[in-house]
XYZ file of C-alpha atoms in Angstrom:
485
model
C 121.199 120.431 -40.946
C 120.268 121.581 -44.444
C 116.739 120.791 -45.614
C 114.334 121.319 -48.469
C 110.648 121.593 -47.552
C 108.308 121.274 -50.550
C 104.604 122.134 -50.319
C 102.370 120.521 -52.938
C 99.353 122.818 -53.038
C 101.581 125.787 -52.304
C 98.900 128.401 -53.011
C 96.104 126.585 -51.162
C 94.366 127.654 -47.966
C 96.186 125.187 -45.727
C 99.591 126.372 -46.881
C 99.075 130.098 -46.457
C 96.692 129.969 -43.464
C 98.500 127.408 -41.324
C 101.809 126.155 -42.662
C 103.567 129.363 -43.690
C 102.620 131.209 -40.446
C 103.849 128.190 -38.463
C 107.143 128.148 -40.346
C 107.567 131.872 -39.795
C 107.071 131.401 -36.050
C 109.733 128.686 -36.049
C 111.990 131.084 -37.974
C 111.243 133.931 -35.542
C 111.922 131.691 -32.528
C 115.239 130.562 -33.981
C 114.057 126.925 -34.117
C 114.110 126.475 -37.892
C 117.372 124.711 -38.809
C 119.840 126.794 -40.783
C 120.384 126.026 -44.445
C 116.748 125.539 -45.369
C 114.761 126.172 -48.530
C 110.978 126.263 -48.695
C 109.476 125.511 -52.104
C 105.812 125.955 -53.019
C 104.528 124.122 -56.087
C 101.197 124.781 -57.826
C 99.702 124.913 -61.327
C 99.810 128.632 -62.069
C 102.767 130.633 -63.357
C 104.547 132.756 -60.734
C 108.050 133.921 -60.066
C 109.717 133.562 -56.671
C 109.084 137.259 -56.032
C 105.424 136.911 -57.040
C 104.976 134.114 -54.537
C 106.757 136.022 -51.785
C 104.429 138.971 -52.374
C 101.440 136.592 -52.262
C 102.511 135.191 -48.881
C 103.297 138.645 -47.479
C 99.793 139.802 -48.379
C 98.260 136.717 -46.735
C 100.201 137.356 -43.527
C 97.981 140.410 -43.013
C 95.200 137.944 -42.084
C 97.251 136.345 -39.294
C 96.634 137.527 -35.727
C 98.646 140.669 -35.068
C 101.112 139.194 -32.553
C 102.204 136.617 -35.138
C 102.635 138.953 -38.114
C 106.180 139.629 -39.280
C 107.649 143.083 -39.439
C 108.886 144.153 -42.866
C 112.444 143.333 -41.824
C 111.472 139.922 -40.457
C 109.543 139.029 -43.596
C 112.382 140.155 -45.844
C 114.713 137.713 -44.089
C 112.098 134.911 -44.032
C 111.255 135.490 -47.711
C 114.828 134.591 -48.702
C 113.892 130.980 -47.885
C 110.793 130.986 -50.128
C 110.800 129.694 -53.702
C 108.116 128.782 -56.200
C 107.876 126.216 -58.990
C 105.059 125.566 -61.426
C 104.002 121.903 -61.557
C 101.181 119.946 -63.132
C 100.780 117.019 -60.749
C 99.794 114.689 -63.586
C 102.924 115.367 -65.702
C 105.927 113.083 -65.048
C 108.367 115.599 -66.545
C 107.443 118.131 -63.860
C 108.477 115.644 -61.160
C 111.770 115.075 -62.955
C 112.345 118.831 -62.880
C 111.605 118.892 -59.156
C 114.100 116.076 -58.589
C 116.774 118.042 -60.426
C 116.004 121.115 -58.284
C 116.354 119.058 -55.076
C 119.402 117.060 -56.216
C 121.297 120.151 -57.378
C 121.893 121.243 -53.775
C 122.000 117.865 -52.068
C 120.348 118.874 -48.788
C 120.543 116.492 -45.844
C 116.763 116.076 -45.793
C 113.906 116.721 -48.200
C 110.358 116.872 -46.804
C 107.519 116.646 -49.337
C 104.305 117.958 -47.757
C 101.099 116.973 -49.584
C 98.798 119.889 -48.708
C 96.367 118.868 -51.451
C 93.048 117.077 -51.652
C 93.539 113.470 -50.428
C 92.296 112.024 -53.713
C 95.542 113.302 -55.251
C 97.781 111.466 -52.752
C 98.040 108.214 -54.751
C 98.908 109.882 -58.051
C 101.452 112.208 -56.408
C 103.143 109.342 -54.556
C 103.252 107.169 -57.682
C 104.835 110.008 -59.653
C 107.321 110.698 -56.846
C 108.370 107.041 -56.938
C 108.669 107.017 -60.733
C 110.903 110.102 -60.569
C 113.115 108.599 -57.866
C 111.978 111.110 -55.251
C 111.833 108.445 -52.543
C 115.464 108.071 -51.448
C 116.077 107.387 -47.724
C 116.680 111.086 -46.954
C 113.239 112.014 -48.375
C 110.077 112.107 -46.241
C 106.473 112.550 -47.280
C 103.904 114.304 -45.071
C 100.246 113.398 -45.613
C 97.617 115.862 -44.414
C 94.280 114.581 -43.111
C 91.695 113.452 -44.016
C 93.379 110.251 -45.166
C 90.581 108.670 -47.111
C 86.809 108.800 -46.932
C 86.354 105.301 -45.520
C 88.410 102.198 -44.749
C 88.704 101.108 -48.388
C 90.011 104.469 -49.634
C 92.385 104.771 -46.646
C 93.794 101.322 -47.380
C 94.291 102.241 -51.037
C 96.162 105.441 -50.113
C 98.349 103.488 -47.692
C 98.977 100.771 -50.278
C 100.285 103.318 -52.767
C 102.331 105.159 -50.120
C 103.915 101.862 -48.970
C 104.753 100.932 -52.549
C 106.913 104.068 -52.794
C 108.038 104.959 -49.262
C 109.089 102.976 -46.209
C 106.799 103.375 -43.187
C 109.421 105.470 -41.374
C 109.394 107.924 -44.310
C 105.618 108.508 -44.114
C 104.419 111.210 -41.709
C 100.614 111.188 -41.358
C 99.588 114.414 -39.657
C 96.895 114.852 -37.049
C 97.469 118.448 -35.982
C 95.780 117.847 -32.615
C 98.792 115.731 -31.660
C 101.011 118.801 -32.071
C 99.140 120.841 -29.453
C 101.233 121.343 -26.304
C 98.243 120.391 -24.176
C 97.935 117.038 -25.964
C 101.653 116.365 -25.526
C 101.068 117.002 -21.821
C 98.751 113.988 -21.707
C 101.865 111.831 -22.012
C 103.745 113.911 -19.444
C 100.807 113.855 -17.048
C 100.488 110.094 -17.129
C 104.025 108.842 -17.585
C 106.164 111.638 -16.145
C 104.437 111.787 -12.762
C 103.773 109.153 -10.100
C 100.622 110.858 -8.812
C 97.913 109.701 -11.225
C 99.027 106.364 -12.672
C 97.922 104.248 -9.640
C 94.445 105.819 -9.963
C 94.264 105.559 -13.759
C 91.983 102.519 -13.899
C 88.471 101.205 -13.482
C 88.652 100.971 -9.687
C 89.074 104.763 -9.334
C 87.564 106.283 -12.495
C 83.812 106.378 -13.115
C 83.805 107.724 -16.692
C 85.832 109.802 -19.147
C 84.416 112.518 -21.416
C 86.146 113.954 -24.475
C 84.575 117.126 -25.915
C 85.713 118.902 -29.087
C 83.217 121.745 -29.469
C 83.235 124.584 -31.981
C 81.062 127.691 -31.918
C 81.628 128.379 -35.627
C 79.537 126.916 -38.426
C 80.796 125.493 -41.704
C 81.274 128.961 -43.235
C 82.171 128.757 -46.924
C 83.221 125.083 -46.691
C 79.683 123.751 -47.058
C 80.418 121.619 -50.124
C 83.478 119.985 -48.519
C 81.844 119.533 -45.134
C 78.704 117.974 -46.587
C 80.843 115.208 -48.095
C 82.670 114.713 -44.793
C 80.566 115.297 -41.672
C 81.549 115.436 -38.024
C 82.314 111.725 -37.624
C 84.946 111.713 -40.358
C 86.162 115.247 -39.685
C 86.714 114.999 -35.921
C 85.938 111.597 -34.376
C 87.804 109.172 -36.643
C 91.051 111.080 -36.139
C 91.244 113.759 -33.409
C 88.877 112.317 -30.804
C 90.128 108.756 -31.195
C 93.747 109.858 -30.945
C 92.938 111.621 -27.670
C 91.149 108.509 -26.415
C 94.156 106.319 -27.174
C 96.494 108.640 -25.292
C 94.193 108.656 -22.276
C 93.607 104.893 -22.254
C 96.929 103.425 -23.462
C 99.218 101.323 -21.298
C 102.620 102.779 -20.369
C 104.972 102.312 -23.340
C 108.336 100.683 -22.666
C 110.190 103.720 -24.053
C 109.433 107.096 -25.618
C 110.301 105.632 -29.031
C 107.691 106.372 -31.699
C 106.794 102.745 -32.397
C 106.593 101.844 -28.700
C 104.015 104.614 -28.247
C 102.102 103.775 -31.407
C 102.009 100.068 -30.547
C 100.172 100.913 -27.321
C 97.773 103.284 -29.075
C 96.940 100.576 -31.601
C 96.120 98.139 -28.774
C 93.536 100.616 -27.459
C 91.923 100.996 -30.880
C 91.698 97.212 -31.203
C 90.158 97.020 -27.717
C 87.315 99.466 -28.431
C 83.913 97.855 -28.186
C 82.805 97.229 -31.784
C 79.571 98.729 -33.044
C 76.615 96.720 -34.268
C 73.484 98.117 -35.959
C 71.712 97.841 -32.592
C 74.460 99.621 -30.617
C 74.716 102.394 -33.232
C 71.028 103.128 -32.708
C 71.475 103.057 -28.938
C 74.941 104.564 -28.340
C 75.479 107.090 -31.152
C 73.654 110.407 -31.487
C 73.994 112.529 -34.611
C 72.676 116.043 -34.978
C 72.532 118.970 -37.370
C 72.386 122.592 -36.257
C 69.380 124.753 -36.956
C 69.151 128.542 -36.812
C 69.913 130.039 -33.423
C 72.045 132.529 -31.520
C 75.783 132.345 -30.888
C 77.462 135.086 -28.881
C 74.296 137.179 -29.010
C 74.124 137.092 -32.813
C 71.557 135.286 -34.935
C 73.116 132.616 -37.164
C 71.585 130.452 -39.915
C 70.990 126.740 -39.766
C 73.271 124.273 -41.545
C 70.971 123.861 -44.530
C 70.934 127.633 -45.050
C 74.741 127.788 -45.248
C 76.520 128.462 -48.554
C 76.899 125.424 -50.851
C 74.979 123.051 -48.552
C 72.424 121.014 -50.544
C 68.787 121.224 -49.527
C 67.628 118.283 -47.446
C 71.175 117.275 -46.488
C 71.526 114.484 -43.908
C 75.107 115.455 -43.075
C 75.783 115.410 -39.337
C 77.358 118.480 -37.713
C 77.258 116.894 -34.235
C 78.151 113.454 -32.897
C 77.989 112.087 -29.360
C 78.758 108.461 -28.652
C 79.372 106.019 -25.836
C 82.024 103.333 -26.037
C 84.181 101.148 -23.800
C 87.769 99.920 -23.877
C 87.479 96.204 -23.351
C 90.544 95.322 -21.321
C 91.422 94.772 -17.660
C 92.315 98.391 -16.936
C 89.109 99.922 -18.303
C 86.436 97.180 -18.280
C 83.026 98.737 -17.654
C 84.184 102.384 -17.724
C 82.133 104.463 -20.205
C 84.040 106.734 -22.583
C 81.871 109.510 -23.990
C 83.021 111.341 -27.134
C 81.302 114.502 -28.326
C 82.008 116.970 -31.115
C 79.971 119.512 -33.045
C 79.716 122.821 -34.803
C 77.686 125.865 -33.699
C 77.757 124.719 -30.087
C 77.550 126.986 -27.045
C 81.307 127.555 -26.818
C 84.625 126.783 -28.440
C 85.840 124.249 -25.954
C 88.098 121.218 -26.223
C 88.654 119.279 -23.048
C 88.964 115.850 -21.475
C 87.164 115.296 -18.175
C 88.201 112.373 -15.993
C 85.422 111.783 -13.451
C 86.583 109.807 -10.430
C 84.389 107.567 -8.335
C 82.921 108.975 -5.114
C 84.437 108.044 -1.769
C 83.231 104.589 -0.700
C 81.941 105.764 2.698
C 81.090 109.473 3.116
C 81.494 110.800 6.684
C 80.771 114.498 6.053
C 77.242 115.946 5.896
C 75.677 117.351 2.759
C 75.944 116.343 -0.872
C 79.466 115.752 -2.093
C 80.739 115.880 -5.625
C 83.235 113.294 -6.714
C 86.699 114.514 -7.700
C 87.432 115.216 -11.339
C 90.415 116.135 -13.457
C 89.802 118.515 -16.374
C 92.467 118.538 -19.094
C 91.878 121.731 -21.068
C 93.000 121.695 -24.704
C 91.501 124.924 -26.074
C 90.975 127.846 -25.860
C 92.873 127.540 -22.563
C 95.685 125.057 -22.176
C 96.031 123.571 -18.711
C 94.768 121.332 -15.933
C 92.082 121.712 -13.299
C 91.863 119.277 -10.395
C 88.516 119.529 -8.602
C 88.616 118.531 -4.937
C 86.607 119.003 -1.722
C 87.877 120.894 1.310
C 86.634 122.085 4.695
C 85.784 125.786 4.804
C 87.350 126.219 8.220
C 84.508 128.461 9.380
C 83.912 126.477 12.539
C 80.151 126.370 11.965
C 79.809 123.216 9.877
C 81.581 120.029 8.962
C 80.258 120.182 5.355
C 82.749 120.338 2.532
C 83.002 122.880 -0.282
C 84.351 122.374 -3.814
C 87.787 123.831 -4.557
C 90.030 123.518 -7.588
C 93.722 123.548 -8.364
C 94.190 125.364 -11.670
C 97.361 125.175 -13.752
C 97.606 127.406 -16.838
C 100.390 126.065 -19.074
C 100.437 129.198 -21.219
C 101.410 131.214 -18.129
C 103.723 128.604 -16.649
C 105.684 128.166 -19.893
C 104.852 131.432 -21.656
C 108.211 131.898 -23.373
C 108.563 128.347 -24.683
C 105.192 127.395 -26.196
C 104.968 126.528 -29.874
C 101.894 125.976 -32.018
C 100.747 122.591 -33.291
C 101.844 122.959 -36.901
C 105.110 124.600 -35.859
C 105.948 121.586 -33.704
C 104.882 119.055 -36.332
C 106.791 120.735 -39.158
C 109.960 120.840 -37.062
C 109.472 117.168 -36.142
C 109.019 116.207 -39.805
C 112.246 118.013 -40.733
C 114.058 116.304 -37.843
C 112.538 112.893 -38.611
C 110.733 112.479 -35.261
C 107.668 110.249 -35.728
C 106.257 110.286 -32.173
C 103.426 112.734 -32.938
C 102.455 111.224 -36.292
C 99.966 108.435 -36.982
C 101.058 105.032 -38.263
C 99.118 103.404 -41.092
C 97.774 100.517 -38.980
C 96.476 102.999 -36.368
C 94.715 104.998 -39.009
C 93.135 101.958 -40.677
C 91.967 100.539 -37.346
C 90.256 103.840 -36.540
C 88.409 103.671 -39.859
C 87.533 100.032 -39.181
C 85.923 101.038 -35.870
C 83.805 103.930 -37.215
C 82.752 102.198 -40.442
C 79.715 100.360 -38.905
C 78.391 103.767 -37.820
C 78.795 105.178 -41.338
C 77.139 102.071 -42.793
C 74.181 102.316 -40.408
C 73.640 105.984 -41.241
C 73.879 105.254 -44.968
C 71.219 102.548 -44.699
C 69.004 104.867 -42.681
C 69.312 107.684 -45.231
C 68.683 105.407 -48.231
C 65.678 103.946 -46.445
C 64.074 107.348 -45.985
C 64.965 107.707 -42.309
C 64.721 110.977 -40.425
C 68.448 111.659 -40.468
C 70.249 113.789 -37.866
C 68.381 115.303 -34.927
C 68.045 119.072 -35.017
C 69.601 121.290 -32.366
C 69.593 125.058 -31.982
C 72.825 126.848 -32.814
C 74.332 128.074 -29.547
C 73.180 125.017 -27.564
C 75.157 121.932 -26.513
C 73.553 119.728 -29.135
C 70.446 117.512 -29.258
C 68.729 116.636 -25.975
C 69.374 112.991 -26.825
C 73.090 113.569 -26.145
C 72.266 114.349 -22.514
C 70.004 111.317 -22.366
C 72.882 109.179 -23.665
C 75.025 109.826 -20.580
C 72.049 110.062 -18.199
C 71.280 106.437 -18.994
C 74.408 105.553 -16.993
C 73.526 108.023 -14.231
C 76.049 110.602 -15.533
C 75.933 114.155 -16.904
C 78.111 116.144 -19.288
C 80.601 118.415 -17.540
C 78.707 121.673 -18.206
C 75.589 120.164 -16.601
C 77.314 119.183 -13.354
């Protein structure tokens, strides 16, 4: 299958840090379809060879196992092309259309790796130039909007040019093999589904923790914050996959219909519940990995007195028959004690304990990063003959070891799916808008608090697990975060 893959923002960080290395891995693994061209477009003047040299130099910053040899890059570079474009000039889009039409590839994928505020103008110009034929797809990188209104406007413009099945809204978390295994775990095995409900599960915790700070992205991050950056998209997508009903098929819309039902079933926030069930924090100076690190407001390009949150913990419920009364705890933050993304399913204790001593309830830990696997925590008899008390044991499955030769990265998988036209791991517009609709009362409450001279986010030391109030949030229900158990 011949294809053209066009990157708008072809010299930007996302393209050379993530997308080009992912494409090279697909090329190295023999998964990239034959007959492809990769075109980068940007404002500055470069030749094809100039751009190839630029990408080769940037590959030196990729981890060593993923860097191409000179021979590998020479073969990969034959796919790379460059074209100067001013995204506000219609004639430049006409030139791009001529470049694409001249070869007549089976598929053309237009990847908007630009700032989201440019999405409407790019899509309008693509439509005016006729770059919206059925064989053309557009990929939209997150964040899609800053709030519900801006997300709806982006989607309105996209829908005016492209059919829904042509629009691929990326959430790179959905490309992680461990996240794909959520579907396999639930719907490919008979073991857990009978237990996957309120009668057996006490609570579910989703943690997306980073040990890094904002680095040089202070200006961007201060306009975004943890709620928009991680909760509205990544964390909510994980929640939907954990809580959704079994889809009738593995078809993209069957899956996305069920995810949308979960989003619509989330307990809505009110000003009172935001104050009670949502904790926001901002990191202060501290120690991470034995090294002193500055606080958020001492980071580059962060304005003094900023109320931007770098940590969010919240409690919610899915209001349906399967999950009624089960707390879902979501937590994300920067400069936390570890880089750790996981989902912890805490089961209810046995209804009538017959063994002496304290007994922990079973739990299932779905590890997303840095490890990728499953841990099932059980109780077992020691067999020592001296006591009937039970001891904790765990069954540990490391997917990276079990499938070492076949794993692909998130962007590699998503790029290949976009080329092939598979929508399963992409977000539909109604999903995305419903997620914004759910978080918007939280944003509104924080905005009112800031404008009214409120205290803003709670401080927490870098290298900790966030504000103490986050522990109090789950303790109110008699629970603890996984690292405190």
